[in-house]
Short mmCIF file of C-alpha atoms and ligand atoms in Angstrom, two decimals:
data_model
loop_
_atom_site.label_atom_id
_atom_site.label_comp_id
_atom_site.label_asym_id
_atom_site.label_seq_id
_atom_site.Cartn_x
_atom_site.Cartn_y
_atom_site.Cartn_z
CA UNK X 26 -85.61 131.75 -125.47
CA UNK X 27 -86.86 134.49 -123.21
CA UNK X 28 -87.81 134.52 -119.58
CA UNK X 29 -91.29 135.95 -120.05
CA UNK X 30 -93.25 135.75 -116.82
CA UNK X 31 -90.62 133.83 -114.84
CA UNK X 32 -90.78 135.08 -111.23
CA UNK X 33 -87.30 135.63 -109.87
CA UNK X 34 -86.12 137.13 -106.61
CA UNK X 35 -82.55 138.43 -106.64
CA UNK X 36 -81.10 138.88 -103.14
CA UNK X 37 -78.38 141.54 -103.01
CA UNK X 38 -78.24 144.84 -104.91
CA UNK X 39 -74.49 145.21 -105.34
CA UNK X 40 -72.92 145.34 -108.79
CA UNK X 41 -73.66 141.69 -109.48
CA UNK X 42 -77.22 141.48 -108.15
CA UNK X 43 -78.17 144.79 -109.78
CA UNK X 44 -76.73 143.77 -113.16
CA UNK X 45 -78.41 140.38 -112.93
CA UNK X 46 -81.81 141.78 -111.95
CA UNK X 47 -81.65 144.27 -114.82
CA UNK X 48 -80.63 141.59 -117.31
CA UNK X 49 -83.46 139.26 -116.22
CA UNK X 50 -86.02 142.05 -116.27
CA UNK X 51 -84.92 143.04 -119.78
CA UNK X 52 -85.54 139.47 -120.86
CA UNK X 53 -89.13 139.49 -119.65
CA UNK X 54 -88.77 138.03 -116.14
CA UNK X 55 -90.83 139.47 -113.29
CA UNK X 56 -87.94 140.35 -111.05
CA UNK X 57 -87.77 141.46 -107.43
CA UNK X 58 -84.45 142.85 -106.22
CA UNK X 59 -84.24 142.69 -102.41
CA UNK X 60 -81.52 144.23 -100.26
CA UNK X 61 -81.80 145.67 -96.74
CA UNK X 62 -78.91 148.11 -97.29
CA UNK X 63 -79.10 151.57 -98.80
CA UNK X 64 -77.99 151.71 -102.42
CA UNK X 65 -74.18 151.54 -102.53
CA UNK X 66 -73.68 150.64 -98.87
CA UNK X 67 -71.65 147.58 -99.84
CA UNK X 68 -68.39 146.56 -101.53
CA UNK X 69 -69.75 147.66 -104.89
CA UNK X 70 -70.44 151.17 -103.64
CA UNK X 71 -66.91 151.77 -102.36
CA UNK X 72 -65.10 150.10 -105.28
CA UNK X 73 -62.80 151.98 -107.60
CA UNK X 74 -64.83 150.89 -110.63
CA UNK X 75 -61.89 149.78 -112.74
CA UNK X 76 -62.73 147.41 -115.59
CA UNK X 77 -59.17 146.27 -115.74
CA UNK X 78 -58.41 142.93 -117.40
CA UNK X 79 -54.83 143.97 -118.23
CA UNK X 80 -53.53 145.24 -114.91
CA UNK X 81 -55.56 142.77 -112.83
CA UNK X 82 -53.91 139.91 -114.75
CA UNK X 83 -50.52 141.60 -114.45
CA UNK X 84 -50.63 142.66 -110.79
CA UNK X 85 -52.86 140.19 -108.94
CA UNK X 86 -50.98 136.89 -108.82
CA UNK X 87 -54.21 134.95 -108.35
CA UNK X 88 -55.57 136.41 -111.61
CA UNK X 89 -52.41 135.90 -113.70
CA UNK X 90 -54.04 133.39 -116.06
CA UNK X 91 -57.41 135.11 -116.24
CA UNK X 92 -56.81 137.79 -118.89
CA UNK X 93 -58.94 136.14 -121.65
CA UNK X 94 -61.90 135.71 -119.27
CA UNK X 95 -61.56 139.22 -117.85
CA UNK X 96 -61.18 140.77 -121.31
CA UNK X 97 -64.29 138.97 -122.58
CA UNK X 98 -66.21 140.19 -119.52
CA UNK X 99 -65.03 143.76 -120.18
CA UNK X 100 -66.22 143.46 -123.80
CA UNK X 101 -69.79 142.91 -122.59
CA UNK X 102 -69.87 146.33 -120.91
CA UNK X 103 -70.54 148.62 -123.91
CA UNK X 104 -73.73 146.81 -124.93
CA UNK X 105 -74.79 146.36 -121.31
CA UNK X 106 -74.22 150.03 -120.50
CA UNK X 107 -75.81 151.40 -123.69
CA UNK X 108 -79.13 152.10 -121.98
CA UNK X 109 -77.40 153.25 -118.76
CA UNK X 110 -75.34 156.08 -120.22
CA UNK X 111 -78.32 158.42 -120.46
CA UNK X 112 -79.01 157.66 -116.78
CA UNK X 113 -75.46 158.64 -115.71
CA UNK X 114 -73.79 155.24 -116.02
CA UNK X 115 -71.00 155.99 -118.49
CA UNK X 116 -67.87 153.99 -119.28
CA UNK X 117 -64.52 155.79 -119.54
CA UNK X 118 -62.07 154.20 -121.98
CA UNK X 119 -58.97 156.28 -121.24
CA UNK X 120 -56.92 153.18 -120.40
CA UNK X 121 -54.49 152.84 -117.51
CA UNK X 122 -50.87 153.86 -117.00
CA UNK X 123 -48.14 152.02 -115.18
CA UNK X 124 -45.62 154.40 -113.64
CA UNK X 125 -42.74 152.34 -112.29
CA UNK X 126 -39.86 153.62 -110.13
CA UNK X 127 -37.48 153.45 -113.06
CA UNK X 128 -37.10 152.34 -116.66
CA UNK X 129 -36.38 148.76 -115.62
CA UNK X 130 -39.70 148.53 -113.75
CA UNK X 131 -41.52 149.89 -116.79
CA UNK X 132 -39.76 147.50 -119.16
CA UNK X 133 -40.64 144.55 -116.91
CA UNK X 134 -44.29 145.62 -116.81
CA UNK X 135 -44.42 145.91 -120.61
CA UNK X 136 -43.17 142.34 -120.92
CA UNK X 137 -45.59 141.11 -118.27
CA UNK X 138 -48.63 142.73 -119.90
CA UNK X 139 -47.68 141.42 -123.31
CA UNK X 140 -47.15 137.92 -121.90
CA UNK X 141 -50.73 138.02 -120.57
CA UNK X 142 -52.02 139.03 -124.02
CA UNK X 143 -52.83 142.65 -123.11
CA UNK X 144 -52.21 145.51 -125.54
CA UNK X 145 -49.59 147.85 -124.09
CA UNK X 146 -47.21 150.55 -125.24
CA UNK X 147 -44.25 152.43 -123.77
CA UNK X 148 -44.72 156.20 -123.37
CA UNK X 149 -42.21 158.96 -122.75
CA UNK X 150 -42.53 161.04 -119.62
CA UNK X 151 -44.02 163.93 -121.63
CA UNK X 152 -46.57 161.65 -123.30
CA UNK X 153 -47.66 160.29 -119.90
CA UNK X 154 -48.02 163.81 -118.48
CA UNK X 155 -50.06 164.90 -121.49
CA UNK X 156 -52.53 162.08 -120.81
CA UNK X 157 -52.62 162.63 -117.06
CA UNK X 158 -52.46 166.31 -116.03
CA UNK X 159 -50.79 166.82 -112.65
CA UNK X 160 -48.65 163.69 -112.91
CA UNK X 161 -45.10 164.25 -111.66
CA UNK X 162 -42.52 163.68 -114.42
CA UNK X 163 -42.09 159.89 -114.43
CA UNK X 164 -39.27 157.80 -115.88
CA UNK X 165 -41.62 157.00 -118.76
CA UNK X 166 -44.80 154.94 -118.40
CA UNK X 167 -46.66 151.98 -119.88
CA UNK X 168 -50.16 152.49 -121.30
CA UNK X 169 -52.62 149.58 -121.21
CA UNK X 170 -55.50 150.49 -123.50
CA UNK X 171 -57.49 147.41 -122.46
CA UNK X 172 -58.44 148.83 -119.06
CA UNK X 173 -61.52 151.02 -118.69
CA UNK X 174 -63.40 152.38 -115.70
CA UNK X 175 -66.77 153.53 -114.42
CA UNK X 176 -67.99 155.52 -111.43
CA UNK X 177 -69.45 152.91 -109.07
CA UNK X 178 -72.04 155.05 -107.28
CA UNK X 179 -73.39 156.46 -110.50
CA UNK X 180 -73.56 153.07 -112.18
CA UNK X 181 -75.49 151.60 -109.26
CA UNK X 182 -77.97 154.49 -109.48
CA UNK X 183 -78.30 154.07 -113.25
CA UNK X 184 -78.93 150.33 -112.97
CA UNK X 185 -81.50 150.90 -110.22
CA UNK X 186 -83.32 153.47 -112.32
CA UNK X 187 -83.25 151.33 -115.49
CA UNK X 188 -84.49 148.28 -113.57
CA UNK X 189 -87.43 150.14 -112.05
CA UNK X 190 -88.25 151.87 -115.36
CA UNK X 191 -88.63 148.37 -116.85
CA UNK X 192 -91.11 147.41 -114.13
CA UNK X 193 -88.67 145.66 -111.79
CA UNK X 194 -89.55 145.78 -108.11
CA UNK X 195 -86.91 146.96 -105.61
CA UNK X 196 -87.50 146.07 -101.94
CA UNK X 197 -85.33 147.36 -99.10
CA UNK X 198 -85.46 144.15 -97.13
CA UNK X 199 -83.49 140.95 -96.61
CA UNK X 200 -84.07 137.44 -97.87
CA UNK X 201 -84.43 135.27 -94.76
CA UNK X 202 -85.42 131.81 -96.01
CA UNK X 203 -86.01 129.92 -99.22
CA UNK X 204 -88.90 127.46 -99.46
CA UNK X 205 -90.11 125.48 -102.48
CA UNK X 206 -91.77 128.09 -104.71
CA UNK X 207 -91.36 130.94 -102.23
CA UNK X 208 -88.93 133.42 -100.70
CA UNK X 209 -89.45 134.51 -97.11
CA UNK X 210 -88.39 138.09 -96.44
CA UNK X 211 -87.45 139.91 -93.26
CA UNK X 212 -90.57 140.31 -91.14
CA UNK X 213 -92.05 137.09 -92.53
CA UNK X 214 -93.55 138.27 -95.85
CA UNK X 215 -93.83 135.33 -98.25
CA UNK X 216 -93.29 135.98 -101.97
CA UNK X 217 -94.17 133.36 -104.58
CA UNK X 218 -91.19 132.90 -106.89
CA UNK X 219 -89.99 130.34 -109.42
CA UNK X 220 -86.35 131.01 -108.71
CA UNK X 221 -84.01 132.74 -106.26
CA UNK X 222 -80.64 134.26 -107.22
CA UNK X 223 -78.26 134.78 -104.32
CA UNK X 224 -75.96 137.75 -105.00
CA UNK X 225 -75.24 138.67 -101.42
CA UNK X 226 -71.49 139.29 -101.72
CA UNK X 227 -69.39 138.03 -98.84
CA UNK X 228 -72.21 137.11 -96.48
CA UNK X 229 -75.95 136.53 -96.83
CA UNK X 230 -76.92 138.36 -93.63
CA UNK X 231 -79.56 136.48 -91.67
CA UNK X 232 -80.29 133.90 -94.39
CA UNK X 233 -81.34 130.62 -92.78
CA UNK X 234 -79.57 127.54 -94.18
CA UNK X 235 -77.47 129.29 -96.82
CA UNK X 236 -76.43 127.07 -99.75
CA UNK X 237 -73.39 124.99 -98.75
CA UNK X 238 -71.27 126.38 -101.63
CA UNK X 239 -71.07 129.72 -99.79
CA UNK X 240 -68.73 128.09 -97.27
CA UNK X 241 -65.98 128.44 -99.92
CA UNK X 242 -66.02 132.24 -99.69
CA UNK X 243 -63.27 134.08 -97.81
CA UNK X 244 -63.33 137.80 -96.97
CA UNK X 245 -60.74 140.28 -98.19
CA UNK X 246 -61.27 143.71 -96.70
CA UNK X 247 -60.38 146.71 -98.83
CA UNK X 248 -59.88 150.29 -97.63
CA UNK X 249 -59.81 153.06 -100.20
CA UNK X 250 -59.05 156.78 -99.81
CA UNK X 251 -60.96 159.63 -101.44
CA UNK X 252 -59.49 163.08 -101.97
CA UNK X 253 -61.86 165.75 -103.22
CA UNK X 254 -59.63 168.80 -103.07
CA UNK X 255 -56.84 167.61 -105.38
CA UNK X 256 -55.75 164.92 -107.79
CA UNK X 257 -56.73 164.00 -111.33
CA UNK X 258 -60.30 164.67 -112.50
CA UNK X 259 -59.99 162.81 -115.80
CA UNK X 260 -57.65 160.73 -117.94
CA UNK X 261 -56.33 157.23 -117.32
CA UNK X 262 -56.10 155.35 -114.06
CA UNK X 263 -52.51 155.59 -112.82
CA UNK X 264 -50.94 152.51 -111.25
CA UNK X 265 -47.61 152.25 -109.46
CA UNK X 266 -46.11 149.72 -107.04
CA UNK X 267 -48.59 149.20 -104.19
CA UNK X 268 -51.09 151.89 -105.21
CA UNK X 269 -53.51 153.14 -107.86
CA UNK X 270 -55.11 156.54 -108.43
CA UNK X 271 -58.49 156.65 -110.14
CA UNK X 272 -59.57 160.05 -111.50
CA UNK X 273 -63.08 161.25 -110.75
CA UNK X 274 -65.10 164.39 -111.40
CA UNK X 275 -65.75 164.72 -107.65
CA UNK X 276 -62.15 163.89 -106.68
CA UNK X 277 -59.83 160.94 -106.98
CA UNK X 278 -59.76 157.52 -105.33
CA UNK X 279 -56.56 155.99 -104.02
CA UNK X 280 -56.55 152.29 -103.42
CA UNK X 281 -56.61 149.92 -102.01
CA UNK X 282 -55.72 147.51 -99.23
CA UNK X 283 -56.08 143.72 -99.56
CA UNK X 284 -56.65 142.47 -96.00
CA UNK X 285 -57.30 138.75 -96.26
CA UNK X 286 -59.46 137.20 -93.56
CA UNK X 287 -60.96 140.52 -92.38
CA UNK X 288 -64.76 140.83 -92.73
CA UNK X 289 -65.13 144.25 -91.03
CA UNK X 290 -65.66 147.62 -92.68
CA UNK X 291 -63.80 149.81 -90.19
CA UNK X 292 -61.89 152.67 -91.80
CA UNK X 293 -58.47 153.35 -90.25
CA UNK X 294 -57.18 156.94 -90.59
CA UNK X 295 -53.56 155.79 -90.58
CA UNK X 296 -54.30 153.50 -93.52
CA UNK X 297 -55.83 156.38 -95.48
CA UNK X 298 -52.76 158.51 -94.71
CA UNK X 299 -50.53 155.69 -95.92
CA UNK X 300 -52.45 155.38 -99.20
CA UNK X 301 -52.23 159.14 -99.75
CA UNK X 302 -48.50 158.94 -98.99
CA UNK X 303 -48.06 156.28 -101.69
CA UNK X 304 -49.96 158.40 -104.23
CA UNK X 305 -48.36 161.77 -103.48
CA UNK X 306 -45.10 161.06 -105.38
CA UNK X 307 -47.29 160.44 -108.45
CA UNK X 308 -49.49 163.52 -107.99
CA UNK X 309 -47.68 166.04 -105.74
CA UNK X 310 -50.90 168.04 -105.26
CA UNK X 311 -52.17 165.17 -103.08
CA UNK X 312 -49.51 165.80 -100.43
CA UNK X 313 -51.30 166.90 -97.25
CA UNK X 314 -54.73 167.16 -98.92
CA UNK X 315 -57.71 166.27 -96.69
CA UNK X 316 -58.47 162.59 -97.04
CA UNK X 317 -61.68 160.63 -96.45
CA UNK X 318 -62.25 156.96 -97.09
CA UNK X 319 -64.38 153.87 -97.05
CA UNK X 320 -64.03 150.13 -96.70
CA UNK X 321 -65.72 147.16 -98.29
CA UNK X 322 -65.39 143.40 -98.07
CA UNK X 323 -64.61 141.43 -101.20
CA UNK X 324 -65.62 137.76 -101.38
CA UNK X 325 -62.99 135.42 -102.77
CA UNK X 326 -62.89 131.72 -103.64
CA UNK X 327 -59.94 129.29 -103.58
CA UNK X 328 -59.30 129.83 -107.32
CA UNK X 329 -60.09 133.58 -107.29
CA UNK X 330 -63.00 133.08 -109.71
CA UNK X 331 -66.67 133.67 -108.87
CA UNK X 332 -69.37 131.13 -108.18
CA UNK X 333 -72.12 131.54 -110.78
CA UNK X 334 -74.79 129.03 -111.71
CA UNK X 335 -77.11 126.56 -110.05
CA UNK X 336 -76.49 125.76 -106.41
CA UNK X 337 -76.92 122.22 -105.08
CA UNK X 338 -80.13 123.61 -103.58
CA UNK X 339 -83.03 123.30 -105.99
CA UNK X 340 -84.38 126.55 -107.44
CA UNK X 341 -81.37 128.55 -106.26
CA UNK X 342 -78.69 130.17 -108.43
CA UNK X 343 -75.53 131.77 -107.07
CA UNK X 344 -73.79 134.87 -108.45
CA UNK X 345 -71.04 135.99 -106.09
CA UNK X 346 -67.39 135.57 -105.08
CA UNK X 347 -65.92 137.94 -107.68
CA UNK X 348 -62.98 139.01 -105.48
CA UNK X 349 -61.34 142.18 -106.93
CA UNK X 350 -63.37 142.16 -110.14
CA UNK X 351 -67.07 142.28 -109.29
CA UNK X 352 -67.69 145.34 -111.45
CA UNK X 353 -65.69 144.00 -114.36
CA UNK X 354 -67.46 140.63 -114.22
CA UNK X 355 -71.01 141.82 -113.49
CA UNK X 356 -72.45 141.75 -117.04
CA UNK X 357 -70.84 138.34 -117.69
CA UNK X 358 -72.30 136.86 -114.53
CA UNK X 359 -75.68 138.39 -115.35
CA UNK X 360 -75.59 136.85 -118.82
CA UNK X 361 -74.66 133.42 -117.46
CA UNK X 362 -77.60 133.51 -115.05
CA UNK X 363 -79.96 134.70 -117.78
CA UNK X 364 -78.89 132.02 -120.25
CA UNK X 365 -79.09 129.22 -117.69
CA UNK X 366 -82.56 130.26 -116.51
CA UNK X 367 -83.69 130.47 -120.15
CA UNK X 368 -82.29 127.01 -120.95
CA UNK X 369 -79.93 128.58 -123.51
CA UNK X 370 -76.19 128.03 -123.95
CA UNK X 371 -74.35 130.30 -121.52
CA UNK X 372 -71.05 132.02 -122.41
CA UNK X 373 -68.18 129.51 -122.62
CA UNK X 374 -66.74 130.65 -119.31
CA UNK X 375 -69.73 129.32 -117.36
CA UNK X 376 -68.32 125.80 -116.97
CA UNK X 377 -65.25 127.11 -115.15
CA UNK X 378 -67.36 129.20 -112.79
CA UNK X 379 -69.79 126.44 -111.81
CA UNK X 380 -70.44 126.73 -108.04
CA UNK X 381 -70.19 122.94 -107.74
CA UNK X 382 -66.67 122.77 -109.22
CA UNK X 383 -63.91 121.11 -107.25
CA UNK X 384 -61.12 123.31 -106.01
CA UNK X 385 -57.62 121.85 -106.09
CA UNK X 386 -55.93 121.68 -102.72
CA UNK X 387 -53.30 124.42 -102.28
CA UNK X 388 -49.92 123.44 -103.75
C1 FAD H 17 -61.73 148.96 -101.97
C2 FAD H 17 -62.27 148.12 -103.08
C3 FAD H 17 -61.98 148.45 -104.39
C4 FAD H 17 -62.48 147.67 -105.43
N1 FAD H 17 -62.23 148.04 -106.72
C5 FAD H 17 -62.76 147.32 -107.74
C6 FAD H 17 -62.56 147.73 -109.08
O1 FAD H 17 -61.93 148.72 -109.34
N2 FAD H 17 -63.12 146.96 -110.06
C7 FAD H 17 -63.86 145.84 -109.79
O2 FAD H 17 -64.33 145.19 -110.73
N3 FAD H 17 -64.07 145.44 -108.53
C8 FAD H 17 -63.53 146.14 -107.51
N4 FAD H 17 -63.70 145.74 -106.21
C9 FAD H 17 -64.38 144.47 -105.97
C10 FAD H 17 -65.86 144.67 -106.07
O3 FAD H 17 -66.25 145.74 -105.27
C11 FAD H 17 -66.61 143.40 -105.63
O4 FAD H 17 -66.13 142.28 -106.34
C12 FAD H 17 -68.09 143.59 -105.94
O5 FAD H 17 -68.52 144.78 -105.34
C13 FAD H 17 -68.92 142.44 -105.45
O6 FAD H 17 -70.26 142.78 -105.73
P1 FAD H 17 -71.43 141.93 -105.14
O7 FAD H 17 -72.67 142.42 -105.80
O8 FAD H 17 -71.08 140.48 -105.23
O9 FAD H 17 -71.41 142.23 -103.57
P2 FAD H 17 -71.70 143.51 -102.66
O10 FAD H 17 -71.39 144.78 -103.35
O11 FAD H 17 -71.03 143.24 -101.36
O12 FAD H 17 -73.29 143.49 -102.47
C14 FAD H 17 -73.91 142.45 -101.75
C15 FAD H 17 -75.24 142.98 -101.26
O13 FAD H 17 -75.98 141.88 -100.71
C16 FAD H 17 -76.77 142.40 -99.67
N5 FAD H 17 -77.24 141.32 -98.81
C17 FAD H 17 -76.56 140.63 -97.86
N6 FAD H 17 -77.37 139.73 -97.27
C18 FAD H 17 -78.59 139.85 -97.85
C19 FAD H 17 -79.82 139.18 -97.68
N7 FAD H 17 -79.98 138.20 -96.77
N8 FAD H 17 -80.86 139.54 -98.46
C20 FAD H 17 -80.73 140.52 -99.40
N9 FAD H 17 -79.58 141.18 -99.60
C21 FAD H 17 -78.51 140.86 -98.84
C22 FAD H 17 -75.85 143.39 -98.97
O14 FAD H 17 -76.60 144.32 -98.20
C23 FAD H 17 -75.14 144.01 -100.15
O15 FAD H 17 -75.74 145.22 -100.54
C24 FAD H 17 -63.24 146.51 -105.15
C25 FAD H 17 -63.56 146.20 -103.82
C26 FAD H 17 -63.08 146.99 -102.79
C27 FAD H 17 -63.46 146.64 -101.38
#
């Protein structure tokens, strides 16, 4: 069951729209990916790129019960990224370390990870330092092998390149209106399509009459610091209370704030200083190092799970609302959209992510 010849317009070229457009194009659809923003000028472009089922389930209360879903989503990445590696979109499988304040914090984290179903192991201080050069001697650490990572900017570039190499069409413009059998773009251009996928993250800028399901989305702003001059260049992500440090060849990322209700992307220098201050006890070389930063807006739903599948509006599919895990979930959401458009059975998780599901009132 392929999509040969199906004309699809995907609105939004973040992690989710880009993965979906690529997946549909691979399956034979004639796909247009429309986004007015420059590549990476969105939440996906500033994200830390962690594919982290273990620590997301352990640290984000709203995701506590989601480890099996998040781990299955992570498992789709190697096959999805196979063709992207040669284009610069590699996956790093070094795992992630928890470095608590003391042995009791580490022991509690080990129990918490194991309760979620995540593989985890206690390390001595020397073992942790061997994995993560530059790490200050900790009181031991916990290694979660289930968590991987990618470099967001590079993966967006790789997906864009792969999509266009397959004949996909990328337009730097916004979707303004959806009509039966057509998408109306900024400036009034009318494109004949069989289907529209809305992957516009927190807000579909300028879209007339957005599908009603989007009213369930709430913004959570995230600021993240980048330090080029110091910090780990490789090895595992390091997590500690209130902070994480993600190694990168061009410098490390220190994240991130969770500012519920804020839809703006302003970067506050004092927030970047605070993030660096939280990371410096882990990596002393970060103390006083020049810090830059960025901000993005995550879209969240009342149950912290994305909306993916048919909207109540005919001919429209949604793929958004992935909160803190848009990168982790992108191949899964892409596969759900592909299967549903092809009339095939989607992955089992699709039922729980149905945009028309009822959300329980808060307890
Ligand atoms: C600081 C921070 C750190 C994060 N770290 C991680 C992490 O480590 N791992 C992880 O999995 N997730 C992480 N996330 C979450 C992740 O970034 C999001 O879940 C993900 O980026 C959402 O992707 P998206 O494609 O839905 O939306 P976005 O990346 O926001 O992209 C939406 C796109 O839609 C476009 N658009 C809007 N309106 C229109 C329109 N009318 N027509 C066409 N296009 C339109 C926008 O221009 C934008 O480019 C982080 C987020 C932040 C802010």
